[in-house]
PDB file of C-alpha atoms in Angstrom:
ATOM      1  CA  MET A  63     170.106 108.700  61.414  1.00  0.00           C
ATOM      2  CA  SER A  64     166.786 107.901  59.758  1.00  0.00           C
ATOM      3  CA  THR A  65     163.817 110.155  60.527  1.00  0.00           C
ATOM      4  CA  ARG A  66     161.372 107.620  59.110  1.00  0.00           C
ATOM      5  CA  ARG A  67     159.470 105.418  61.548  1.00  0.00           C
ATOM      6  CA  LEU A  68     159.960 101.890  60.328  1.00  0.00           C
ATOM      7  CA  PRO A  69     157.262  99.238  60.608  1.00  0.00           C
ATOM      8  CA  THR A  70     157.896  95.937  62.390  1.00  0.00           C
ATOM      9  CA  TYR A  71     157.396  92.450  61.013  1.00  0.00           C
ATOM     10  CA  TYR A  72     156.483  88.953  62.117  1.00  0.00           C
ATOM     11  CA  LEU A  73     157.770  86.662  59.387  1.00  0.00           C
ATOM     12  CA  SER A  74     157.331  82.948  58.814  1.00  0.00           C
ATOM     13  CA  HIS A  75     160.855  81.943  57.832  1.00  0.00           C
ATOM     14  CA  GLY A  76     160.292  78.679  55.976  1.00  0.00           C
ATOM     15  CA  GLY A  77     162.293  75.520  56.559  1.00  0.00           C
ATOM     16  CA  GLY A  78     165.968  74.948  57.274  1.00  0.00           C
ATOM     17  CA  PRO A  79     168.581  76.588  55.030  1.00  0.00           C
ATOM     18  CA  TRP A  80     166.147  76.954  52.136  1.00  0.00           C
ATOM     19  CA  PRO A  81     167.797  79.916  50.337  1.00  0.00           C
ATOM     20  CA  TYR A  82     170.855  77.702  49.784  1.00  0.00           C
ATOM     21  CA  MET A  83     168.942  74.660  48.502  1.00  0.00           C
ATOM     22  CA  GLU A  84     168.811  73.579  44.881  1.00  0.00           C
ATOM     23  CA  GLY A  85     166.364  71.806  42.592  1.00  0.00           C
ATOM     24  CA  ALA A  86     162.750  70.926  43.273  1.00  0.00           C
ATOM     25  CA  MET A  87     162.938  71.421  47.038  1.00  0.00           C
ATOM     26  CA  ARG A  88     164.205  74.958  46.568  1.00  0.00           C
ATOM     27  CA  GLY A  89     161.236  75.679  44.323  1.00  0.00           C
ATOM     28  CA  ARG A  90     158.801  74.952  47.132  1.00  0.00           C
ATOM     29  CA  PHE A  91     159.899  78.234  48.715  1.00  0.00           C
ATOM     30  CA  ASP A  92     159.319  80.423  45.654  1.00  0.00           C
ATOM     31  CA  LYS A  93     156.186  82.095  47.022  1.00  0.00           C
ATOM     32  CA  LEU A  94     157.911  82.876  50.316  1.00  0.00           C
ATOM     33  CA  GLU A  95     160.882  84.328  48.456  1.00  0.00           C
ATOM     34  CA  ARG A  96     158.673  86.537  46.298  1.00  0.00           C
ATOM     35  CA  ALA A  97     156.967  87.866  49.428  1.00  0.00           C
ATOM     36  CA  LEU A  98     160.324  88.640  51.042  1.00  0.00           C
ATOM     37  CA  LEU A  99     161.520  90.492  47.962  1.00  0.00           C
ATOM     38  CA  ALA A 100     158.337  92.566  48.011  1.00  0.00           C
ATOM     39  CA  ILE A 101     158.917  93.340  51.683  1.00  0.00           C
ATOM     40  CA  ARG A 102     162.456  94.431  50.867  1.00  0.00           C
ATOM     41  CA  GLN A 103     161.018  97.092  48.596  1.00  0.00           C
ATOM     42  CA  GLU A 104     158.981  98.434  51.521  1.00  0.00           C
ATOM     43  CA  TRP A 105     162.144  99.082  53.514  1.00  0.00           C
ATOM     44  CA  GLY A 106     163.924 101.094  50.884  1.00  0.00           C
ATOM     45  CA  THR A 107     167.183 102.611  52.087  1.00  0.00           C
ATOM     46  CA  ALA A 108     165.850 103.605  55.506  1.00  0.00           C
ATOM     47  CA  VAL A 109     167.236 100.568  57.345  1.00  0.00           C
ATOM     48  CA  ARG A 110     170.647 100.917  58.962  1.00  0.00           C
ATOM     49  CA  ALA A 111     170.463  97.663  60.953  1.00  0.00           C
ATOM     50  CA  VAL A 112     168.090  94.757  61.631  1.00  0.00           C
ATOM     51  CA  LEU A 113     167.169  93.314  65.020  1.00  0.00           C
ATOM     52  CA  VAL A 114     165.927  89.751  64.571  1.00  0.00           C
ATOM     53  CA  VAL A 115     164.009  88.103  67.404  1.00  0.00           C
ATOM     54  CA  SER A 116     164.684  84.477  66.587  1.00  0.00           C
ATOM     55  CA  GLY A 117     162.447  81.598  67.587  1.00  0.00           C
ATOM     56  CA  HIS A 118     165.515  79.400  67.218  1.00  0.00           C
ATOM     57  CA  TRP A 119     167.339  80.945  70.158  1.00  0.00           C
ATOM     58  CA  GLU A 120     165.943  80.379  73.656  1.00  0.00           C
ATOM     59  CA  THR A 121     167.767  81.521  76.794  1.00  0.00           C
ATOM     60  CA  PRO A 122     166.877  81.619  80.520  1.00  0.00           C
ATOM     61  CA  GLU A 123     167.007  85.416  80.358  1.00  0.00           C
ATOM     62  CA  PHE A 124     166.980  87.522  77.222  1.00  0.00           C
ATOM     63  CA  ALA A 125     170.285  87.788  75.370  1.00  0.00           C
ATOM     64  CA  VAL A 126     171.652  89.693  72.395  1.00  0.00           C
ATOM     65  CA  SER A 127     174.305  88.562  69.941  1.00  0.00           C
ATOM     66  CA  SER A 128     177.183  90.999  70.352  1.00  0.00           C
ATOM     67  CA  SER A 129     179.898  89.867  67.945  1.00  0.00           C
ATOM     68  CA  ALA A 130     181.017  92.224  65.208  1.00  0.00           C
ATOM     69  CA  PHE A 131     181.520  89.193  62.942  1.00  0.00           C
ATOM     70  CA  PRO A 132     178.952  86.503  63.792  1.00  0.00           C
ATOM     71  CA  GLY A 133     179.538  82.912  62.797  1.00  0.00           C
ATOM     72  CA  MET A 134     176.873  80.382  61.882  1.00  0.00           C
ATOM     73  CA  GLU A 135     174.549  78.071  63.820  1.00  0.00           C
ATOM     74  CA  TYR A 136     173.692  74.995  61.746  1.00  0.00           C
ATOM     75  CA  ASP A 137     170.593  74.275  63.786  1.00  0.00           C
ATOM     76  CA  TYR A 138     168.865  71.854  61.429  1.00  0.00           C
ATOM     77  CA  HIS A 139     169.117  68.174  60.639  1.00  0.00           C
ATOM     78  CA  GLY A 140     168.950  65.775  57.725  1.00  0.00           C
ATOM     79  CA  PHE A 141     170.143  68.038  54.921  1.00  0.00           C
ATOM     80  CA  PRO A 142     172.955  67.435  52.390  1.00  0.00           C
ATOM     81  CA  GLU A 143     176.455  67.969  53.747  1.00  0.00           C
ATOM     82  CA  HIS A 144     177.166  71.131  51.769  1.00  0.00           C
ATOM     83  CA  LEU A 145     174.369  72.927  53.640  1.00  0.00           C
ATOM     84  CA  TYR A 146     176.454  72.656  56.818  1.00  0.00           C
ATOM     85  CA  HIS A 147     179.213  74.757  55.282  1.00  0.00           C
ATOM     86  CA  ILE A 148     177.240  77.757  54.061  1.00  0.00           C
ATOM     87  CA  LYS A 149     178.141  81.196  55.340  1.00  0.00           C
ATOM     88  CA  TYR A 150     176.077  84.356  55.530  1.00  0.00           C
ATOM     89  CA  ASP A 151     178.622  87.128  55.881  1.00  0.00           C
ATOM     90  CA  ALA A 152     176.621  90.039  57.253  1.00  0.00           C
ATOM     91  CA  PRO A 153     178.267  91.953  60.105  1.00  0.00           C
ATOM     92  CA  GLY A 154     176.917  92.220  63.600  1.00  0.00           C
ATOM     93  CA  SER A 155     176.715  95.430  65.588  1.00  0.00           C
ATOM     94  CA  PRO A 156     178.158  95.446  69.111  1.00  0.00           C
ATOM     95  CA  GLU A 157     176.868  99.003  69.466  1.00  0.00           C
ATOM     96  CA  LEU A 158     173.265  98.060  68.698  1.00  0.00           C
ATOM     97  CA  ALA A 159     173.551  94.999  70.918  1.00  0.00           C
ATOM     98  CA  MET A 160     174.688  97.206  73.790  1.00  0.00           C
ATOM     99  CA  GLN A 161     171.826  99.615  73.143  1.00  0.00           C
ATOM    100  CA  VAL A 162     169.206  96.825  73.097  1.00  0.00           C
ATOM    101  CA  ARG A 163     170.545  95.420  76.338  1.00  0.00           C
ATOM    102  CA  ALA A 164     170.513  98.861  77.982  1.00  0.00           C
ATOM    103  CA  MET A 165     166.937  99.535  76.845  1.00  0.00           C
ATOM    104  CA  LEU A 166     165.659  96.280  78.291  1.00  0.00           C
ATOM    105  CA  GLU A 167     167.545  96.637  81.561  1.00  0.00           C
ATOM    106  CA  ALA A 168     166.274 100.219  81.949  1.00  0.00           C
ATOM    107  CA  GLY A 169     162.787  98.748  81.712  1.00  0.00           C
ATOM    108  CA  GLY A 170     163.504  96.194  84.414  1.00  0.00           C
ATOM    109  CA  ILE A 171     164.052  93.197  82.113  1.00  0.00           C
ATOM    110  CA  ALA A 172     167.329  91.317  82.471  1.00  0.00           C
ATOM    111  CA  CYS A 173     169.342  90.871  79.285  1.00  0.00           C
ATOM    112  CA  GLY A 174     172.779  89.412  78.674  1.00  0.00           C
ATOM    113  CA  SER A 175     175.222  89.513  75.785  1.00  0.00           C
ATOM    114  CA  ASP A 176     176.532  86.524  73.841  1.00  0.00           C
ATOM    115  CA  HIS A 177     179.696  87.204  71.869  1.00  0.00           C
ATOM    116  CA  GLU A 178     179.780  83.661  70.480  1.00  0.00           C
ATOM    117  CA  ARG A 179     176.262  83.391  69.091  1.00  0.00           C
ATOM    118  CA  GLY A 180     176.167  83.050  65.308  1.00  0.00           C
ATOM    119  CA  PHE A 181     173.337  83.466  62.841  1.00  0.00           C
ATOM    120  CA  ASP A 182     170.765  80.689  63.223  1.00  0.00           C
ATOM    121  CA  HIS A 183     168.508  79.647  60.392  1.00  0.00           C
ATOM    122  CA  GLY A 184     165.650  81.710  61.767  1.00  0.00           C
ATOM    123  CA  THR A 185     167.837  84.680  60.904  1.00  0.00           C
ATOM    124  CA  PHE A 186     169.842  83.838  57.799  1.00  0.00           C
ATOM    125  CA  SER A 187     166.905  82.147  56.047  1.00  0.00           C
ATOM    126  CA  LEU A 188     165.229  85.568  55.976  1.00  0.00           C
ATOM    127  CA  MET A 189     168.204  87.866  55.709  1.00  0.00           C
ATOM    128  CA  GLN A 190     169.890  86.113  52.802  1.00  0.00           C
ATOM    129  CA  PRO A 191     166.951  86.770  50.436  1.00  0.00           C
ATOM    130  CA  LEU A 192     166.403  90.253  51.891  1.00  0.00           C
ATOM    131  CA  TYR A 193     170.064  91.291  51.889  1.00  0.00           C
ATOM    132  CA  PRO A 194     171.955  88.802  49.718  1.00  0.00           C
ATOM    133  CA  ALA A 195     175.100  90.930  49.815  1.00  0.00           C
ATOM    134  CA  GLY A 196     175.140  90.815  53.622  1.00  0.00           C
ATOM    135  CA  ASP A 197     175.671  94.560  53.715  1.00  0.00           C
ATOM    136  CA  VAL A 198     173.409  95.481  56.656  1.00  0.00           C
ATOM    137  CA  PRO A 199     174.377  94.797  60.299  1.00  0.00           C
ATOM    138  CA  ILE A 200     172.242  92.214  62.059  1.00  0.00           C
ATOM    139  CA  VAL A 201     171.774  91.616  65.776  1.00  0.00           C
ATOM    140  CA  GLN A 202     169.793  88.693  67.170  1.00  0.00           C
ATOM    141  CA  LEU A 203     167.649  88.820  70.294  1.00  0.00           C
ATOM    142  CA  SER A 204     166.706  85.555  71.959  1.00  0.00           C
ATOM    143  CA  VAL A 205     163.298  84.593  73.245  1.00  0.00           C
ATOM    144  CA  ARG A 206     163.125  83.905  76.965  1.00  0.00           C
ATOM    145  CA  GLN A 207     162.582  80.271  77.844  1.00  0.00           C
ATOM    146  CA  ASP A 208     159.398  80.874  79.799  1.00  0.00           C
ATOM    147  CA  LEU A 209     157.811  82.010  76.495  1.00  0.00           C
ATOM    148  CA  ASP A 210     155.525  84.367  78.399  1.00  0.00           C
ATOM    149  CA  PRO A 211     153.458  86.469  75.965  1.00  0.00           C
ATOM    150  CA  GLN A 212     153.103  89.493  78.267  1.00  0.00           C
ATOM    151  CA  THR A 213     156.832  89.722  78.898  1.00  0.00           C
ATOM    152  CA  HIS A 214     157.633  89.551  75.198  1.00  0.00           C
ATOM    153  CA  LEU A 215     155.037  92.227  74.446  1.00  0.00           C
ATOM    154  CA  SER A 216     156.758  94.375  77.079  1.00  0.00           C
ATOM    155  CA  VAL A 217     160.115  93.801  75.415  1.00  0.00           C
ATOM    156  CA  GLY A 218     158.635  95.077  72.164  1.00  0.00           C
ATOM    157  CA  ARG A 219     157.348  98.209  73.884  1.00  0.00           C
ATOM    158  CA  LEU A 220     160.777  98.923  75.335  1.00  0.00           C
ATOM    159  CA  LEU A 221     162.440  98.489  71.958  1.00  0.00           C
ATOM    160  CA  ALA A 222     159.933 100.572  69.984  1.00  0.00           C
ATOM    161  CA  PRO A 223     162.177 103.704  69.894  1.00  0.00           C
ATOM    162  CA  LEU A 224     164.585 101.783  67.658  1.00  0.00           C
ATOM    163  CA  ARG A 225     162.038 102.143  64.884  1.00  0.00           C
ATOM    164  CA  ASP A 226     162.859 105.876  64.722  1.00  0.00           C
ATOM    165  CA  GLN A 227     166.580 105.145  64.530  1.00  0.00           C
ATOM    166  CA  GLY A 228     166.698 103.082  61.350  1.00  0.00           C
ATOM    167  CA  VAL A 229     166.506  99.697  63.087  1.00  0.00           C
ATOM    168  CA  MET A 230     164.086  97.206  61.602  1.00  0.00           C
ATOM    169  CA  ILE A 231     162.556  94.895  64.213  1.00  0.00           C
ATOM    170  CA  VAL A 232     161.755  91.445  62.810  1.00  0.00           C
ATOM    171  CA  GLY A 233     160.140  88.621  64.733  1.00  0.00           C
ATOM    172  CA  SER A 234     161.224  85.420  62.998  1.00  0.00           C
ATOM    173  CA  GLY A 235     159.211  82.261  63.550  1.00  0.00           C
ATOM    174  CA  SER A 236     156.376  80.446  61.837  1.00  0.00           C
ATOM    175  CA  SER A 237     152.651  81.024  62.145  1.00  0.00           C
ATOM    176  CA  PHE A 238     152.210  77.244  62.199  1.00  0.00           C
ATOM    177  CA  HIS A 239     154.961  75.044  63.611  1.00  0.00           C
ATOM    178  CA  ASN A 240     154.283  71.405  64.281  1.00  0.00           C
ATOM    179  CA  LEU A 241     156.911  69.325  62.513  1.00  0.00           C
ATOM    180  CA  GLY A 242     155.117  66.132  63.481  1.00  0.00           C
ATOM    181  CA  LEU A 243     151.835  67.107  61.825  1.00  0.00           C
ATOM    182  CA  ARG A 244     151.988  67.096  58.049  1.00  0.00           C
ATOM    183  CA  GLY A 245     149.880  65.919  55.167  1.00  0.00           C
ATOM    184  CA  PRO A 246     146.068  65.854  54.996  1.00  0.00           C
ATOM    185  CA  VAL A 247     145.590  65.697  58.784  1.00  0.00           C
ATOM    186  CA  ALA A 248     147.333  69.072  59.129  1.00  0.00           C
ATOM    187  CA  VAL A 249     145.275  70.982  56.574  1.00  0.00           C
ATOM    188  CA  GLU A 250     142.165  71.826  58.596  1.00  0.00           C
ATOM    189  CA  PRO A 251     143.852  72.566  61.967  1.00  0.00           C
ATOM    190  CA  SER A 252     146.354  74.778  60.191  1.00  0.00           C
ATOM    191  CA  ARG A 253     143.672  76.602  58.230  1.00  0.00           C
ATOM    192  CA  GLN A 254     141.549  77.270  61.312  1.00  0.00           C
ATOM    193  CA  PHE A 255     144.469  78.543  63.369  1.00  0.00           C
ATOM    194  CA  ASP A 256     145.593  80.783  60.519  1.00  0.00           C
ATOM    195  CA  GLU A 257     142.077  82.148  60.149  1.00  0.00           C
ATOM    196  CA  TRP A 258     142.036  82.986  63.859  1.00  0.00           C
ATOM    197  CA  LEU A 259     145.460  84.614  63.650  1.00  0.00           C
ATOM    198  CA  GLN A 260     144.505  86.778  60.694  1.00  0.00           C
ATOM    199  CA  GLN A 261     141.269  87.840  62.364  1.00  0.00           C
ATOM    200  CA  THR A 262     143.138  88.637  65.574  1.00  0.00           C
ATOM    201  CA  LEU A 263     145.860  90.709  63.968  1.00  0.00           C
ATOM    202  CA  LEU A 264     143.917  92.370  61.161  1.00  0.00           C
ATOM    203  CA  GLN A 265     140.291  92.819  62.187  1.00  0.00           C
ATOM    204  CA  VAL A 266     139.934  93.751  65.864  1.00  0.00           C
ATOM    205  CA  SER A 267     140.851  96.746  68.011  1.00  0.00           C
ATOM    206  CA  ALA A 268     144.330  97.119  69.465  1.00  0.00           C
ATOM    207  CA  ALA A 269     143.021  96.340  72.948  1.00  0.00           C
ATOM    208  CA  GLU A 270     141.237  93.184  71.838  1.00  0.00           C
ATOM    209  CA  ARG A 271     144.246  92.179  69.767  1.00  0.00           C
ATOM    210  CA  ARG A 272     146.464  92.294  72.856  1.00  0.00           C
ATOM    211  CA  GLN A 273     143.960  90.245  74.829  1.00  0.00           C
ATOM    212  CA  ARG A 274     143.667  87.629  72.107  1.00  0.00           C
ATOM    213  CA  VAL A 275     147.391  87.168  71.478  1.00  0.00           C
ATOM    214  CA  VAL A 276     148.110  86.851  75.202  1.00  0.00           C
ATOM    215  CA  GLY A 277     145.390  84.192  75.362  1.00  0.00           C
ATOM    216  CA  TRP A 278     146.458  82.541  72.115  1.00  0.00           C
ATOM    217  CA  THR A 279     146.031  79.035  73.584  1.00  0.00           C
ATOM    218  CA  GLN A 280     142.268  79.592  73.303  1.00  0.00           C
ATOM    219  CA  ALA A 281     142.546  79.742  69.514  1.00  0.00           C
ATOM    220  CA  PRO A 282     141.207  76.830  67.439  1.00  0.00           C
ATOM    221  CA  HIS A 283     143.756  73.991  67.418  1.00  0.00           C
ATOM    222  CA  ALA A 284     146.257  76.183  69.252  1.00  0.00           C
ATOM    223  CA  ARG A 285     148.364  73.341  70.621  1.00  0.00           C
ATOM    224  CA  LEU A 286     148.280  71.474  67.333  1.00  0.00           C
ATOM    225  CA  ALA A 287     149.557  74.614  65.619  1.00  0.00           C
ATOM    226  CA  HIS A 288     152.208  75.248  68.275  1.00  0.00           C
ATOM    227  CA  PRO A 289     152.984  72.298  70.582  1.00  0.00           C
ATOM    228  CA  GLN A 290     155.703  74.624  71.878  1.00  0.00           C
ATOM    229  CA  GLU A 291     155.262  78.291  71.105  1.00  0.00           C
ATOM    230  CA  ASP A 292     158.885  79.228  70.412  1.00  0.00           C
ATOM    231  CA  HIS A 293     157.980  80.106  66.803  1.00  0.00           C
ATOM    232  CA  LEU A 294     154.925  82.163  67.796  1.00  0.00           C
ATOM    233  CA  ILE A 295     156.466  84.230  70.602  1.00  0.00           C
ATOM    234  CA  PRO A 296     158.576  86.458  68.278  1.00  0.00           C
ATOM    235  CA  LEU A 297     155.210  87.815  67.124  1.00  0.00           C
ATOM    236  CA  MET A 298     154.732  89.315  70.579  1.00  0.00           C
ATOM    237  CA  VAL A 299     157.883  91.418  70.334  1.00  0.00           C
ATOM    238  CA  ALA A 300     157.074  92.687  66.841  1.00  0.00           C
ATOM    239  CA  LEU A 301     153.520  93.520  67.934  1.00  0.00           C
ATOM    240  CA  GLY A 302     154.594  95.107  71.211  1.00  0.00           C
ATOM    241  CA  ALA A 303     156.835  97.530  69.334  1.00  0.00           C
ATOM    242  CA  ALA A 304     153.841  98.720  67.275  1.00  0.00           C
ATOM    243  CA  GLU A 305     150.876  97.650  69.372  1.00  0.00           C
ATOM    244  CA  GLU A 306     148.547 100.550  68.590  1.00  0.00           C
ATOM    245  CA  GLU A 307     149.204 100.396  64.853  1.00  0.00           C
ATOM    246  CA  THR A 308     147.461  98.600  62.049  1.00  0.00           C
ATOM    247  CA  ALA A 309     148.598  95.230  60.762  1.00  0.00           C
ATOM    248  CA  THR A 310     148.899  94.106  57.162  1.00  0.00           C
ATOM    249  CA  LEU A 311     149.149  90.601  55.743  1.00  0.00           C
ATOM    250  CA  VAL A 312     152.378  90.476  53.696  1.00  0.00           C
ATOM    251  CA  TYR A 313     152.573  86.740  52.962  1.00  0.00           C
ATOM    252  CA  HIS A 314     150.034  83.949  52.927  1.00  0.00           C
ATOM    253  CA  GLN A 315     150.448  80.426  51.616  1.00  0.00           C
ATOM    254  CA  PRO A 316     147.581  78.022  52.303  1.00  0.00           C
ATOM    255  CA  ASP A 317     149.498  74.927  51.191  1.00  0.00           C
ATOM    256  CA  PHE A 318     153.084  75.258  52.389  1.00  0.00           C
ATOM    257  CA  LEU A 319     154.699  71.820  51.999  1.00  0.00           C
ATOM    258  CA  ASP A 320     151.246  70.709  50.831  1.00  0.00           C
ATOM    259  CA  SER A 321     149.633  70.987  54.247  1.00  0.00           C
ATOM    260  CA  TRP A 322     150.324  74.112  56.330  1.00  0.00           C
ATOM    261  CA  ALA A 323     148.752  77.555  56.079  1.00  0.00           C
ATOM    262  CA  LEU A 324     151.487  80.096  56.797  1.00  0.00           C
ATOM    263  CA  SER A 325     151.253  83.873  57.102  1.00  0.00           C
ATOM    264  CA  SER A 326     153.473  86.873  57.787  1.00  0.00           C
ATOM    265  CA  PHE A 327     152.482  90.343  58.983  1.00  0.00           C
ATOM    266  CA  ARG A 328     153.634  93.947  59.006  1.00  0.00           C
ATOM    267  CA  PHE A 329     152.781  96.254  61.903  1.00  0.00           C
ATOM    268  CA  GLY A 330     152.713  99.976  61.203  1.00  0.00           C
ATOM    269  CA  LYS A 331     152.178 101.978  58.050  1.00  0.00           C
ATOM    270  CA  LEU A 332     154.685 102.564  55.314  1.00  0.00           C
ATOM    271  CA  SER A 333     155.937 106.122  55.046  1.00  0.00           C
ATOM    272  CA  GLY A 334     158.579 108.099  53.237  1.00  0.00           C
TER     273      GLY A 334
END
């Protein structure tokens, strides 16, 4: 078992099955890929498993994926046919899934298990570049459909001990997620929301940071940035698991798909 306390991450995961794309479209994700490869170096060999809180999996109550051999969820549309036959072959971990469920239930938060749930693109779009050999077990945790920030912060607090057990906690979403707002009209709203998010996570006290993320709808252009906050809420879990610790910007792209400002963050210091 690792004795190193791992940081947590909130990562913008890009679009669709991008690691499996080819040609010019694949090249639009080069900066994101470089950032992920740099993050991989931060983990070293300390990670024995990854818990991904996926913005692409919403359930009435929290749920964990519990299969030892997860399948795939092709939860995207409009891509070439071959991208609906890709397979990311990392194992699951029924043991970790059981532990996550027990930790949440001990804290008074209901959590179920889903033996059928496969890897969605919020998970494999990050894990394939990070672990291309698929040699690290991965468990997914859903976001609860009420998308309540306080509850998801509480989930992070309950799961924080996993950081001392070699489990990397990753919130997978997107710091800006409005598929209907692209092009020049998206540039300024995206920039202002990203500026607020960076200030909130990087520049204020832990207490003020909590207050600001819970009240995120008061941010500039909040509902333009997130008409539905499914891709923002994984941030709350990653932050809750390291809420007194410093944050670091690990990826920033001001012109993703020519219009969105996207960012990713690490919570906690690197050690070991």
